[in-house]
């Protein structure tokens, strides 16, 4: 019997490290489940996605090809990430819901995989979400607030499972690649390093100045190196240079694009990571590196609270003094606190529950194939 045909819909092919990491994690998990599974990804850059992930890829707006792929599929996997929200775009939510509805019209089962729901502020969007999501086979959300939001919208079926971010299922890497990149950039071996991974947020500028002040003082008082790591290339590079211009001390900007395992290796070379990029926080935590989180979106608060920590502020109100205090505390710790490490282990197990939902829909209870037993040990 040939492997199942799975179509994956998400924000892929746009050089965003977090989203590409989610795709890496999903594909890795699916292939653990069934080695001969056929995977097709809807993407903004089919050539790049095929090369990077070794899958079949279709342009996300090539609707005739999408129709053909869905018609031949056994299941649509929608996720992961914050696809179903109307803050960054008022239109994208309808695209992702439209793909789900497309699959249901073709009588194909749909699994929401590690989705982060909301915010969804527009009344029409909430209505359409309720109508579409009540028709899917299984829902896995990456935090409890997402479940609450869906229930408040009236999504009362199917049962909503709280899992965890898909990236948490990735196997931790090593520091060899990261060290080679840092040496090539001129970083001094043996010095403590503070990595910074930031994104622009609307027209907010104040947090850039606060981070510049914090970076200067940390270099003077703690003797650390400051290293900016762009999670979405080249989009995140300008903000790094903006902050460097505000600084009175020197800093390094890694002006290049990296694959998922390379980002993880870079994070493993840091002593502390400051970020408002969710997956920079997740990568660092996976590698047992302490983090200092700045929030711009509920998903940041959700993850940080899930590991038993708190954010140091938002992009609108963060203070350089709070950043400095938290970084100094984490430099003294030199590792994750025991309760944080325990939560990370729990979240990794929860992440594999996303895969259970796929297995359940494909094979049904009691008929899971032997490969599933390899995954089940994580639960």
Tab-separated table of C-alpha atoms in Angstrom:
chain	number	residue	atom	x	y	z
A	1	UNK	CA	0.000	0.000	0.000
A	2	UNK	CA	1.342	3.415	-0.968
A	3	UNK	CA	1.742	6.171	1.597
A	4	UNK	CA	-0.912	8.782	2.222
A	5	UNK	CA	-1.085	12.047	0.292
A	6	UNK	CA	-0.992	15.087	2.590
A	7	UNK	CA	-1.379	18.740	1.553
A	8	UNK	CA	0.042	21.366	3.943
A	9	UNK	CA	-1.270	24.942	3.992
A	10	UNK	CA	0.588	27.694	5.866
A	11	UNK	CA	2.733	30.808	5.587
A	12	UNK	CA	5.613	29.093	3.830
A	13	UNK	CA	8.153	30.211	1.245
A	14	UNK	CA	8.653	33.748	2.586
A	15	UNK	CA	12.070	33.254	4.250
A	16	UNK	CA	10.606	33.513	7.753
A	17	UNK	CA	12.737	31.329	10.022
A	18	UNK	CA	9.872	30.549	12.380
A	19	UNK	CA	7.478	29.402	9.696
A	20	UNK	CA	10.157	27.414	7.865
A	21	UNK	CA	11.066	25.774	11.171
A	22	UNK	CA	7.423	24.797	11.663
A	23	UNK	CA	7.383	23.250	8.202
A	24	UNK	CA	10.631	21.396	8.938
A	25	UNK	CA	9.133	20.068	12.177
A	26	UNK	CA	5.845	19.041	10.557
A	27	UNK	CA	7.527	17.230	7.663
A	28	UNK	CA	10.006	15.517	10.003
A	29	UNK	CA	7.156	14.325	12.231
A	30	UNK	CA	4.985	13.137	9.340
A	31	UNK	CA	7.860	11.108	7.911
A	32	UNK	CA	8.424	9.531	11.320
A	33	UNK	CA	4.781	8.536	11.245
A	34	UNK	CA	4.854	7.112	7.717
A	35	UNK	CA	8.109	6.909	5.784
A	36	UNK	CA	6.527	6.821	2.321
A	37	UNK	CA	4.050	9.664	2.891
A	38	UNK	CA	3.598	12.010	-0.102
A	39	UNK	CA	3.678	15.638	1.009
A	40	UNK	CA	2.620	18.698	-0.996
A	41	UNK	CA	3.152	22.201	0.405
A	42	UNK	CA	1.321	25.385	-0.635
A	43	UNK	CA	4.006	28.056	-0.660
A	44	UNK	CA	5.011	31.528	-1.759
A	45	UNK	CA	8.172	30.135	-3.375
A	46	UNK	CA	7.749	26.578	-4.744
A	47	UNK	CA	11.343	26.269	-5.973
A	48	UNK	CA	12.828	27.252	-2.608
A	49	UNK	CA	10.416	25.063	-0.637
A	50	UNK	CA	11.150	22.004	-2.784
A	51	UNK	CA	14.898	22.536	-2.476
A	52	UNK	CA	14.862	23.241	1.262
A	53	UNK	CA	12.357	20.603	2.395
A	54	UNK	CA	12.461	17.909	-0.323
A	55	UNK	CA	8.713	17.967	-0.952
A	56	UNK	CA	6.400	18.722	-3.821
A	57	UNK	CA	5.461	22.423	-3.747
A	58	UNK	CA	2.664	24.440	-5.366
A	59	UNK	CA	2.318	28.218	-5.529
A	60	UNK	CA	-0.187	29.319	-2.903
A	61	UNK	CA	-2.284	31.180	-5.493
A	62	UNK	CA	-2.134	28.511	-8.215
A	63	UNK	CA	-5.704	27.524	-7.493
A	64	UNK	CA	-6.156	24.987	-10.299
A	65	UNK	CA	-3.073	23.090	-9.122
A	66	UNK	CA	-4.288	23.377	-5.530
A	67	UNK	CA	-7.641	21.918	-6.598
A	68	UNK	CA	-5.879	18.981	-8.272
A	69	UNK	CA	-3.628	18.379	-5.264
A	70	UNK	CA	-6.543	18.445	-2.824
A	71	UNK	CA	-8.620	16.160	-5.020
A	72	UNK	CA	-5.822	13.558	-4.946
A	73	UNK	CA	-5.093	14.022	-1.245
A	74	UNK	CA	-6.089	12.037	1.827
A	75	UNK	CA	-5.926	15.012	4.196
A	76	UNK	CA	-5.336	18.765	4.383
A	77	UNK	CA	-3.083	19.880	7.225
A	78	UNK	CA	-3.624	23.576	8.032
A	79	UNK	CA	-0.797	25.007	10.094
A	80	UNK	CA	1.148	25.683	12.044
A	81	UNK	CA	1.430	29.222	13.272
A	82	UNK	CA	-0.811	32.253	13.600
A	83	UNK	CA	-2.704	31.839	10.350
A	84	UNK	CA	-6.193	32.571	11.628
A	85	UNK	CA	-5.956	36.192	12.784
A	86	UNK	CA	-6.836	39.542	11.223
A	87	UNK	CA	-4.241	41.829	12.848
A	88	UNK	CA	-1.317	41.624	10.414
A	89	UNK	CA	-3.704	41.301	7.459
A	90	UNK	CA	-7.459	41.554	7.053
A	91	UNK	CA	-7.419	39.285	3.994
A	92	UNK	CA	-5.077	36.403	4.808
A	93	UNK	CA	-7.547	34.819	7.239
A	94	UNK	CA	-10.006	34.361	4.375
A	95	UNK	CA	-7.302	32.756	2.241
A	96	UNK	CA	-6.540	30.075	4.844
A	97	UNK	CA	-10.216	29.501	5.623
A	98	UNK	CA	-10.875	29.339	1.881
A	99	UNK	CA	-8.321	26.552	1.434
A	100	UNK	CA	-9.967	24.641	4.292
A	101	UNK	CA	-13.413	25.118	2.755
A	102	UNK	CA	-12.029	24.065	-0.637
A	103	UNK	CA	-10.868	20.771	0.898
A	104	UNK	CA	-14.191	20.180	2.641
A	105	UNK	CA	-16.113	20.784	-0.582
A	106	UNK	CA	-13.993	17.970	-2.025
A	107	UNK	CA	-14.914	15.859	1.043
A	108	UNK	CA	-11.335	15.751	2.301
A	109	UNK	CA	-10.677	15.695	6.065
A	110	UNK	CA	-8.875	18.692	7.554
A	111	UNK	CA	-6.639	18.858	10.635
A	112	UNK	CA	-5.693	22.179	12.253
A	113	UNK	CA	-2.092	21.573	13.333
A	114	UNK	CA	-0.560	23.624	16.174
A	115	UNK	CA	-2.586	26.694	15.279
A	116	UNK	CA	-2.346	29.916	17.237
A	117	UNK	CA	-5.773	31.539	17.026
A	118	UNK	CA	-6.419	35.260	16.941
A	119	UNK	CA	-6.812	37.993	17.588
A	120	UNK	CA	-9.835	37.983	15.272
A	121	UNK	CA	-11.542	41.353	15.667
A	122	UNK	CA	-13.838	41.656	12.666
A	123	UNK	CA	-17.350	40.294	13.103
A	124	UNK	CA	-17.514	38.793	9.614
A	125	UNK	CA	-14.184	37.006	10.065
A	126	UNK	CA	-15.398	35.467	13.342
A	127	UNK	CA	-18.602	34.293	11.670
A	128	UNK	CA	-16.751	32.711	8.742
A	129	UNK	CA	-14.310	31.017	11.132
A	130	UNK	CA	-17.156	29.483	13.110
A	131	UNK	CA	-18.833	28.208	9.928
A	132	UNK	CA	-15.662	26.725	8.406
A	133	UNK	CA	-13.938	25.277	11.475
A	134	UNK	CA	-17.019	23.397	12.656
A	135	UNK	CA	-16.521	21.244	9.538
A	136	UNK	CA	-12.941	20.089	10.153
A	137	UNK	CA	-11.970	16.650	11.472
A	138	UNK	CA	-9.613	17.689	14.283
A	139	UNK	CA	-8.326	20.873	15.895
A	140	UNK	CA	-4.979	21.238	17.658
A	141	UNK	CA	-4.112	24.676	19.077
A	142	UNK	CA	-0.759	25.645	20.547
A	143	UNK	CA	-2.034	27.389	23.703
A	144	UNK	CA	-5.054	27.510	26.004
A	145	UNK	CA	-6.033	31.033	24.998
A	146	UNK	CA	-6.517	29.849	21.414
A	147	UNK	CA	-8.982	27.237	22.655
A	148	UNK	CA	-10.823	29.874	24.686
A	149	UNK	CA	-11.010	32.163	21.648
A	150	UNK	CA	-12.439	29.408	19.434
A	151	UNK	CA	-15.063	28.457	22.006
A	152	UNK	CA	-16.069	32.112	22.362
A	153	UNK	CA	-16.551	32.243	18.587
A	154	UNK	CA	-18.900	29.271	18.797
A	155	UNK	CA	-16.561	26.583	17.451
A	156	UNK	CA	-18.059	23.832	19.609
A	157	UNK	CA	-17.065	20.893	17.397
A	158	UNK	CA	-14.855	18.993	16.821
A	159	UNK	CA	-13.179	18.778	20.255
A	160	UNK	CA	-10.333	21.301	20.591
A	161	UNK	CA	-7.010	19.853	21.769
A	162	UNK	CA	-4.387	22.066	23.418
A	163	UNK	CA	-1.047	20.870	22.037
A	164	UNK	CA	2.074	23.058	21.595
A	165	UNK	CA	4.029	24.817	18.859
A	166	UNK	CA	5.150	22.413	16.128
A	167	UNK	CA	8.768	23.605	16.382
A	168	UNK	CA	9.044	22.124	19.876
A	169	UNK	CA	9.144	18.647	18.317
A	170	UNK	CA	12.426	19.388	16.498
A	171	UNK	CA	15.462	17.532	17.795
A	172	UNK	CA	17.979	19.927	19.423
A	173	UNK	CA	21.170	20.510	17.411
A	174	UNK	CA	24.770	21.419	18.246
A	175	UNK	CA	26.941	24.545	18.184
A	176	UNK	CA	29.393	23.686	15.388
A	177	UNK	CA	27.717	25.680	12.603
A	178	UNK	CA	26.929	28.598	14.892
A	179	UNK	CA	30.508	28.840	16.129
A	180	UNK	CA	31.860	28.878	12.568
A	181	UNK	CA	29.485	31.717	11.599
A	182	UNK	CA	30.373	33.747	14.684
A	183	UNK	CA	34.104	33.285	14.149
A	184	UNK	CA	33.746	34.380	10.518
A	185	UNK	CA	31.871	37.487	11.731
A	186	UNK	CA	34.783	38.362	14.025
A	187	UNK	CA	33.231	37.428	17.363
A	188	UNK	CA	35.729	36.731	20.130
A	189	UNK	CA	35.802	33.147	21.337
A	190	UNK	CA	35.255	32.819	25.079
A	191	UNK	CA	33.271	36.025	25.592
A	192	UNK	CA	29.691	35.779	26.782
A	193	UNK	CA	27.160	36.528	24.054
A	194	UNK	CA	23.741	38.134	24.048
A	195	UNK	CA	21.741	37.372	20.912
A	196	UNK	CA	19.009	39.781	19.801
A	197	UNK	CA	16.259	38.780	17.349
A	198	UNK	CA	13.694	41.486	16.608
A	199	UNK	CA	11.021	42.389	14.106
A	200	UNK	CA	9.510	45.731	13.214
A	201	UNK	CA	6.061	46.350	14.636
A	202	UNK	CA	3.855	48.947	12.966
A	203	UNK	CA	5.289	52.435	13.578
A	204	UNK	CA	6.577	51.730	17.080
A	205	UNK	CA	10.124	53.053	17.573
A	206	UNK	CA	10.591	53.431	21.334
A	207	UNK	CA	11.725	49.850	21.981
A	208	UNK	CA	14.628	50.243	19.546
A	209	UNK	CA	16.098	53.058	21.638
A	210	UNK	CA	15.566	51.097	24.854
A	211	UNK	CA	17.314	48.038	23.443
A	212	UNK	CA	20.212	50.193	22.216
A	213	UNK	CA	20.629	51.629	25.734
A	214	UNK	CA	20.443	48.153	27.263
A	215	UNK	CA	22.967	46.748	24.791
A	216	UNK	CA	25.457	49.538	25.521
A	217	UNK	CA	25.246	49.077	29.284
A	218	UNK	CA	25.443	45.291	29.069
A	219	UNK	CA	28.650	45.554	27.072
A	220	UNK	CA	30.168	48.035	29.503
A	221	UNK	CA	29.012	46.368	32.727
A	222	UNK	CA	29.028	42.675	31.793
A	223	UNK	CA	31.606	42.571	28.988
A	224	UNK	CA	29.282	40.672	26.647
A	225	UNK	CA	29.160	40.650	22.859
A	226	UNK	CA	25.916	41.801	21.223
A	227	UNK	CA	24.873	39.799	18.161
A	228	UNK	CA	21.799	40.575	16.042
A	229	UNK	CA	20.232	37.531	14.380
A	230	UNK	CA	17.631	38.202	11.613
A	231	UNK	CA	14.856	35.598	11.811
A	232	UNK	CA	13.221	36.767	8.577
A	233	UNK	CA	15.782	37.679	5.957
A	234	UNK	CA	16.217	40.365	4.742
A	235	UNK	CA	13.170	41.914	6.484
A	236	UNK	CA	14.743	41.898	9.960
A	237	UNK	CA	18.107	43.330	8.907
A	238	UNK	CA	17.147	47.060	8.813
A	239	UNK	CA	15.877	47.088	12.415
A	240	UNK	CA	19.175	45.580	13.554
A	241	UNK	CA	21.152	48.335	11.839
A	242	UNK	CA	18.738	50.966	13.202
A	243	UNK	CA	19.571	49.854	16.737
A	244	UNK	CA	23.299	49.614	16.041
A	245	UNK	CA	23.230	53.256	14.859
A	246	UNK	CA	21.691	54.241	18.213
A	247	UNK	CA	24.397	52.398	20.142
A	248	UNK	CA	27.647	53.902	21.378
A	249	UNK	CA	29.387	50.514	21.501
A	250	UNK	CA	29.935	48.009	18.694
A	251	UNK	CA	27.695	45.090	17.802
A	252	UNK	CA	27.553	42.339	15.200
A	253	UNK	CA	24.752	41.927	12.648
A	254	UNK	CA	24.542	38.510	10.966
A	255	UNK	CA	23.441	39.801	7.565
A	256	UNK	CA	22.566	36.450	5.985
A	257	UNK	CA	19.833	33.844	5.608
A	258	UNK	CA	19.989	30.552	7.502
A	259	UNK	CA	18.158	27.223	7.521
A	260	UNK	CA	16.277	25.978	10.590
A	261	UNK	CA	19.071	23.791	11.955
A	262	UNK	CA	21.525	26.670	11.427
A	263	UNK	CA	19.368	29.092	13.437
A	264	UNK	CA	19.122	26.542	16.225
A	265	UNK	CA	22.908	26.154	16.213
A	266	UNK	CA	23.367	29.931	16.406
A	267	UNK	CA	20.985	30.211	19.350
A	268	UNK	CA	22.894	27.453	21.122
A	269	UNK	CA	26.020	29.645	20.962
A	270	UNK	CA	24.375	32.458	22.960
A	271	UNK	CA	24.343	32.909	26.731
A	272	UNK	CA	21.059	34.864	26.684
A	273	UNK	CA	18.633	35.707	23.869
A	274	UNK	CA	16.512	38.887	23.779
A	275	UNK	CA	13.671	38.616	21.273
A	276	UNK	CA	10.212	39.571	20.156
A	277	UNK	CA	10.384	36.864	17.480
A	278	UNK	CA	8.481	33.852	18.819
A	279	UNK	CA	10.645	31.217	17.222
A	280	UNK	CA	13.878	32.847	18.328
A	281	UNK	CA	12.528	32.362	21.858
A	282	UNK	CA	11.555	28.767	21.088
A	283	UNK	CA	14.884	27.900	19.404
A	284	UNK	CA	16.840	29.297	22.345
A	285	UNK	CA	14.653	27.538	24.907
A	286	UNK	CA	15.015	24.235	23.029
A	287	UNK	CA	18.780	24.626	23.336
A	288	UNK	CA	18.417	25.454	27.072
A	289	UNK	CA	19.447	29.087	26.584
A	290	UNK	CA	17.680	31.618	28.899
A	291	UNK	CA	15.503	34.196	27.136
A	292	UNK	CA	14.252	37.740	27.697
A	293	UNK	CA	10.988	38.281	25.819
A	294	UNK	CA	9.482	41.510	24.520
A	295	UNK	CA	5.840	41.129	23.514
A	296	UNK	CA	4.025	42.561	20.516
A	297	UNK	CA	1.413	39.824	20.173
A	298	UNK	CA	-0.459	37.442	22.523
A	299	UNK	CA	1.489	34.507	21.072
A	300	UNK	CA	4.660	35.811	22.756
A	301	UNK	CA	2.925	36.051	26.142
A	302	UNK	CA	1.369	32.633	25.578
A	303	UNK	CA	4.667	30.856	25.009
A	304	UNK	CA	6.537	32.676	27.771
A	305	UNK	CA	3.788	31.950	30.293
A	306	UNK	CA	3.753	28.296	29.171
A	307	UNK	CA	7.390	27.904	30.273
A	308	UNK	CA	6.721	29.591	33.603
A	309	UNK	CA	8.320	32.953	32.790
A	310	UNK	CA	7.025	36.499	32.190
A	311	UNK	CA	7.743	38.997	29.424
A	312	UNK	CA	9.906	42.002	30.316
A	313	UNK	CA	7.497	44.403	28.608
A	314	UNK	CA	5.877	45.202	25.291
A	315	UNK	CA	7.253	47.045	22.271
A	316	UNK	CA	5.309	50.102	23.489
A	317	UNK	CA	6.442	50.179	27.120
A	318	UNK	CA	9.628	48.136	27.573
A	319	UNK	CA	12.369	49.771	29.661
A	320	UNK	CA	16.105	49.342	29.128
A	321	UNK	CA	16.541	48.958	32.883
A	322	UNK	CA	14.150	45.994	32.996
A	323	UNK	CA	15.937	44.390	30.041
A	324	UNK	CA	19.314	44.854	31.751
A	325	UNK	CA	18.060	43.418	35.049
A	326	UNK	CA	16.575	40.332	33.381
A	327	UNK	CA	19.657	39.713	31.230
A	328	UNK	CA	21.955	40.030	34.255
A	329	UNK	CA	19.813	37.562	36.201
A	330	UNK	CA	19.981	35.058	33.355
A	331	UNK	CA	23.722	35.508	32.898
A	332	UNK	CA	24.127	34.593	36.558
A	333	UNK	CA	21.836	31.558	36.161
A	334	UNK	CA	23.887	30.264	33.170
A	335	UNK	CA	21.077	27.831	32.363
A	336	UNK	CA	17.317	27.405	32.349
A	337	UNK	CA	15.729	27.356	35.777
A	338	UNK	CA	14.568	23.846	36.793
A	339	UNK	CA	10.862	24.708	36.532
A	340	UNK	CA	11.406	26.146	33.025
A	341	UNK	CA	13.310	23.069	31.863
A	342	UNK	CA	10.521	20.855	33.224
A	343	UNK	CA	7.934	22.857	31.272
A	344	UNK	CA	9.981	22.583	28.076
A	345	UNK	CA	10.000	18.788	28.394
A	346	UNK	CA	6.222	18.881	28.884
A	347	UNK	CA	5.726	21.145	25.854
A	348	UNK	CA	7.844	18.877	23.640
A	349	UNK	CA	5.542	16.005	24.557
A	350	UNK	CA	2.494	18.163	23.921
A	351	UNK	CA	3.867	19.094	20.498
A	352	UNK	CA	3.753	15.461	19.417
A	353	UNK	CA	0.027	15.417	20.173
A	354	UNK	CA	-0.410	17.358	16.936
A	355	UNK	CA	0.871	14.288	15.145
A	356	UNK	CA	-1.528	12.077	17.080
A	357	UNK	CA	-4.445	14.054	15.626
A	358	UNK	CA	-3.168	13.395	12.101
A	359	UNK	CA	-2.710	9.694	12.856
A	360	UNK	CA	-6.165	9.444	14.398
A	361	UNK	CA	-7.840	11.025	11.356
A	362	UNK	CA	-5.890	8.882	8.865
A	363	UNK	CA	-6.219	5.524	10.613
A	364	UNK	CA	-8.754	5.853	13.390
A	365	UNK	CA	-8.524	4.711	16.995
A	366	UNK	CA	-6.992	1.281	17.453
A	367	UNK	CA	-5.669	1.065	13.880
A	368	UNK	CA	-2.546	3.209	14.113
A	369	UNK	CA	0.377	1.779	12.181
A	370	UNK	CA	3.589	0.541	13.783
A	371	UNK	CA	5.535	3.796	13.077
A	372	UNK	CA	3.114	5.569	15.392
A	373	UNK	CA	4.417	3.547	18.329
A	374	UNK	CA	7.757	5.327	17.885
A	375	UNK	CA	5.993	8.681	18.298
A	376	UNK	CA	3.721	7.584	21.136
A	377	UNK	CA	6.613	7.353	23.602
A	378	UNK	CA	6.775	11.171	23.683
A	379	UNK	CA	3.198	11.572	24.928
